[in-house]
mmCIF file of C-alpha atoms in Angstrom:
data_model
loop_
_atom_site.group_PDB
_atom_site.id
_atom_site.type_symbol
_atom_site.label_atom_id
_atom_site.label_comp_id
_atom_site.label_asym_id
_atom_site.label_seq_id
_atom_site.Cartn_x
_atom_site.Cartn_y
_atom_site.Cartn_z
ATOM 1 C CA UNK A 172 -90.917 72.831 81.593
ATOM 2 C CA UNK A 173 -93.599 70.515 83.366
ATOM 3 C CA UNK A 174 -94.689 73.222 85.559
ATOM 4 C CA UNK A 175 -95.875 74.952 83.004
ATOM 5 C CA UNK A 176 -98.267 72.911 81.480
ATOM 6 C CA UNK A 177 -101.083 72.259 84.536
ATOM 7 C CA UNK A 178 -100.468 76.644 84.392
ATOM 8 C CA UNK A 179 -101.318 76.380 81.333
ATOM 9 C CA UNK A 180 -104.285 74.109 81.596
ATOM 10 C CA UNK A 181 -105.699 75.992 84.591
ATOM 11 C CA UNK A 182 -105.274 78.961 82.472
ATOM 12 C CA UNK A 183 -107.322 77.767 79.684
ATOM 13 C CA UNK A 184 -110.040 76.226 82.592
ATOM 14 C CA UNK A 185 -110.812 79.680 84.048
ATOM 15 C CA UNK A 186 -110.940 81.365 80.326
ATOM 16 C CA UNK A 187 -113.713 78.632 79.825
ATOM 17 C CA UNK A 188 -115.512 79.153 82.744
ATOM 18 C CA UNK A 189 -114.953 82.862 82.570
ATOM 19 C CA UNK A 190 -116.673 82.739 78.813
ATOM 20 C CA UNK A 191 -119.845 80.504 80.293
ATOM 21 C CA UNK A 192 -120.156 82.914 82.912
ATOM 22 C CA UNK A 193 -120.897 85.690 79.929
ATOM 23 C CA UNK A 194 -123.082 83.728 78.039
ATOM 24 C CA UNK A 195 -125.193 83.439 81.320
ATOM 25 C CA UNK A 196 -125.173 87.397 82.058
ATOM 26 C CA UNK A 197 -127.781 89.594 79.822
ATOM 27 C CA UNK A 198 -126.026 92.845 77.996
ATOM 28 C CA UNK A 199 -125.569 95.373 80.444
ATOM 29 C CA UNK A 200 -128.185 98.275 80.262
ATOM 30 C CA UNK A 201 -126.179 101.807 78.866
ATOM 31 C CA UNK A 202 -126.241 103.154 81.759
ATOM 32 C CA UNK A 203 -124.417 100.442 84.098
ATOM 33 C CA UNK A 204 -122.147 99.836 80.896
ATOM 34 C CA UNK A 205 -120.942 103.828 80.968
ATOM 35 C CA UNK A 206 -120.595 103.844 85.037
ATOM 36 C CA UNK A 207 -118.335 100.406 84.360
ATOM 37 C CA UNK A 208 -116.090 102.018 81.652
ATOM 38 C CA UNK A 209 -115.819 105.158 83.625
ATOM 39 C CA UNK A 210 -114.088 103.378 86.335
ATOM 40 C CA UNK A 211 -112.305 100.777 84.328
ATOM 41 C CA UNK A 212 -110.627 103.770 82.215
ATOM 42 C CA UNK A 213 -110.050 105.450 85.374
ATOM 43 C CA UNK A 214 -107.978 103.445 87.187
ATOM 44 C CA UNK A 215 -105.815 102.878 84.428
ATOM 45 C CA UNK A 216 -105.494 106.472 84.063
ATOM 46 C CA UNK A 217 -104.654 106.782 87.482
ATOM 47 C CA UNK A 218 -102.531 103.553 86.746
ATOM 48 C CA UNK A 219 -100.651 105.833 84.007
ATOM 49 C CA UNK A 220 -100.394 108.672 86.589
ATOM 50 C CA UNK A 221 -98.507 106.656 89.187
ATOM 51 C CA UNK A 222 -101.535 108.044 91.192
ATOM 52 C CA UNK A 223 -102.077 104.908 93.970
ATOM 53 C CA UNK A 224 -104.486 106.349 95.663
ATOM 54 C CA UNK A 225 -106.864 107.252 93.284
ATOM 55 C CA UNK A 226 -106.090 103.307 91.685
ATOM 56 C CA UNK A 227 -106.933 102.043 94.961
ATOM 57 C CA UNK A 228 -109.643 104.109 95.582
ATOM 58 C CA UNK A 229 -111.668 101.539 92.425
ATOM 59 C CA UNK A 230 -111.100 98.638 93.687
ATOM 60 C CA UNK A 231 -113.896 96.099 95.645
ATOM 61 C CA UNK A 232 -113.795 95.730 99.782
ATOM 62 C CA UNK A 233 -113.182 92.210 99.003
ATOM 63 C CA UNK A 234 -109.840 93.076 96.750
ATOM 64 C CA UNK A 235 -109.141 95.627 99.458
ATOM 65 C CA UNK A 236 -109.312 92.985 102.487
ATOM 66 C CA UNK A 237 -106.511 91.006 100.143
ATOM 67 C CA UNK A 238 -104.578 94.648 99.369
ATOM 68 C CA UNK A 239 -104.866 96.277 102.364
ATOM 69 C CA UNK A 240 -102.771 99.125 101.500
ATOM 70 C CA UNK A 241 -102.213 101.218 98.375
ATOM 71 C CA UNK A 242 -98.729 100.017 98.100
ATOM 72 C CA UNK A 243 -99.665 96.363 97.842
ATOM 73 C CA UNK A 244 -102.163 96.674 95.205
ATOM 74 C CA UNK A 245 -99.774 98.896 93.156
ATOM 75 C CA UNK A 246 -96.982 96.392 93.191
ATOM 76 C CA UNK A 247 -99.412 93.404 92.431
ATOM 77 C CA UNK A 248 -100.591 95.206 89.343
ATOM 78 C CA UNK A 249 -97.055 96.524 88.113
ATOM 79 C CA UNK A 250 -95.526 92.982 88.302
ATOM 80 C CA UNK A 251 -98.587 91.132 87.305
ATOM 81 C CA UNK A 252 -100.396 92.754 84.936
ATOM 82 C CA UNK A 253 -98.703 94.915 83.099
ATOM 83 C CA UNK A 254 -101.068 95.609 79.935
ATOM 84 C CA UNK A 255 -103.533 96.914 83.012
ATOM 85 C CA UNK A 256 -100.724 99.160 84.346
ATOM 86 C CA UNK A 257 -98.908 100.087 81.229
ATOM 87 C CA UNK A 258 -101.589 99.829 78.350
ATOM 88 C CA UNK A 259 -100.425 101.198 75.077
ATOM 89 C CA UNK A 260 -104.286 101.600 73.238
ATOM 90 C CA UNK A 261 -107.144 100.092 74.652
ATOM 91 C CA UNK A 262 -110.631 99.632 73.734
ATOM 92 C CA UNK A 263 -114.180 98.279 75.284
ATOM 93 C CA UNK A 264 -115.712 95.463 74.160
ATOM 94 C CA UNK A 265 -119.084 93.638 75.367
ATOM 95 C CA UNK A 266 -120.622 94.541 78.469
ATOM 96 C CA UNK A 267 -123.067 91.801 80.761
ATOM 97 C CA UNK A 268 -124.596 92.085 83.780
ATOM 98 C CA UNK A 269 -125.601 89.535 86.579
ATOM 99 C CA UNK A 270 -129.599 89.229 86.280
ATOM 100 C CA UNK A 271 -130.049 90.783 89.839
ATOM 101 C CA UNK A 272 -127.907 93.948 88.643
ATOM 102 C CA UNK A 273 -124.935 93.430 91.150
ATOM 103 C CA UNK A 274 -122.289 92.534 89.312
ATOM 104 C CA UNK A 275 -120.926 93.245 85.817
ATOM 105 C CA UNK A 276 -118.291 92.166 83.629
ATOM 106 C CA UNK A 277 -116.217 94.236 81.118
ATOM 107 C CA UNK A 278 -114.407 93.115 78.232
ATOM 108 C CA UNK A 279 -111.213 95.361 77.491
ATOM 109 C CA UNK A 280 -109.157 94.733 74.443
ATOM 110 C CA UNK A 281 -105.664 95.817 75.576
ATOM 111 C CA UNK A 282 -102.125 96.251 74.203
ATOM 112 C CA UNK A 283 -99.669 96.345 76.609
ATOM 113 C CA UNK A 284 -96.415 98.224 76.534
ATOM 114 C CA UNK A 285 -94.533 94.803 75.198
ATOM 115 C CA UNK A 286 -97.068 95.009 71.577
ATOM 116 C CA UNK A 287 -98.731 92.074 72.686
ATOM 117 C CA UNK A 288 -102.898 91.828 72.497
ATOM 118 C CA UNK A 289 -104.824 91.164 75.500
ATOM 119 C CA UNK A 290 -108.149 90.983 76.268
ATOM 120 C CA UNK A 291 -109.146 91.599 80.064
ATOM 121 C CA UNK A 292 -112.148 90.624 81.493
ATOM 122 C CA UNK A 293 -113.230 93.067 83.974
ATOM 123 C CA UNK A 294 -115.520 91.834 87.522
ATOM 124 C CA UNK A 295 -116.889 94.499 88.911
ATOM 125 C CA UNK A 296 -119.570 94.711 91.747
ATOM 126 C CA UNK A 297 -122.206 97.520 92.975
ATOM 127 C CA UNK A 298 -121.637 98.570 95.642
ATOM 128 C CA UNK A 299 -124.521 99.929 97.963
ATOM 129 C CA UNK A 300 -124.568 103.308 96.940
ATOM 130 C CA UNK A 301 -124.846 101.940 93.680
ATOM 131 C CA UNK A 302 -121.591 102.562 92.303
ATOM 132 C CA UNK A 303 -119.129 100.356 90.640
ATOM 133 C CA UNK A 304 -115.989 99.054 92.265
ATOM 134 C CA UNK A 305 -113.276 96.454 90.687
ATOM 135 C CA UNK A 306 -113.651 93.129 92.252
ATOM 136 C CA UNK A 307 -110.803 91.367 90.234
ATOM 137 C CA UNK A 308 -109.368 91.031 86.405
ATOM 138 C CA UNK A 309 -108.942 88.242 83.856
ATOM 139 C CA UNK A 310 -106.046 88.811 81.598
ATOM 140 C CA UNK A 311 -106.129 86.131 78.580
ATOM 141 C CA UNK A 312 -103.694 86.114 75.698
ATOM 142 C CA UNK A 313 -104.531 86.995 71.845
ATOM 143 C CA UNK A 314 -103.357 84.392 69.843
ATOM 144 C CA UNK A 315 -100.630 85.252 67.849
ATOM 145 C CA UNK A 316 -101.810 85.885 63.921
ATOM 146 C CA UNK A 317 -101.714 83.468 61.359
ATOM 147 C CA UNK A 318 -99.072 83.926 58.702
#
C-alpha cells in the first residue's frame, strides 16, 4: 500500500502544474480550438474503429519517436487509458493556446466504459504545415459525488 501513495502524490503534482500551465495560456482563437477538437474526436473515433492507423496517424513526431509503430501506441492506449480508447460520452471543455501559437491544450470531459468521470487534458502541437498533432494526454480523476 506504500507504493501507492508517492503515485498518488506525483499524480496530484502534475495535475497542479498541468492547471498553472492553463492559467498561463490565453483562450485559444475558434479557429485553432475547431482544428484541435477535430483531431481530438478523431482519433478516438478511429480509437472506436479499431482503426490504428488512422489513431496513429494524430499523434506528435515526438510521441511517434517513443511509439514507433502503430501497434505500440495502440496497446499503450488500450491498457492505459481506457476512457481515451473506450469513451462512453464525451464532451469539450476550455481550450488555451501557448502565446506563440504552437501548442494548445484541450480539456475533454470523458466517461469511460467503467461509468467513471474523467477529464483529459489534451497537448497538442502545430506542426509546420500548421496542423495539429497529439503530443501527449493527462487523464485526472472526477471526484466521486458527495452524498
Amino acid at each position: 500500500m506504500t507504493h501507492l501513495v508517492p503515485a498518488l502524490a506525483i499524480r496530484s503534482t502534475l495535475a497542479l502544474m498541468l492547471a498553472a500551465m492553463l492559467l498561463t495560456l490565453s483562450p485559444a482563437r475558434a479557429d485553432d480550438a475547431a482544428d484541435g477538437r477535430s483531431v481530438i474526436e478523431s482519433q478516438i473515433n478511429a480509437f472506436l474503429n479499431d482503426d490504428m492507423a488512422t489513431a496513429y496517424s494524430f499523434a506528435a513526431p515526438s510521441i511517434k519517436r517513443i511509439y514507433p509503430d502503430e501497434a505500440r501506441l495502440f496497446d499503450m492506449v488500450r491498457r492505459g487509458y481506457q476512457p481515451v480508447y473506450r469513451p462512453g460520452n464525451f464532451a469539450f471543455g476550455r481550450s488555451k493556446i501557448a502565446p506563440d501559437g504552437a501548442g494548445l491544450v484541450q480539456e475533454v470531459l470523458i466517461q469511460g466504459p467503467d461509468g467513471q468521470d474523467w477529464t483529459a487534458l489534451y497537448s497538442l502541437e502545430r506542426q509546420p504545415d500548421g496542423s495539429f498533432k497529439i503530443n501527449g494526454v493527462q487523464m485526472i480523476k472526477a471526484a466521486a459525488p458527495q452524498t
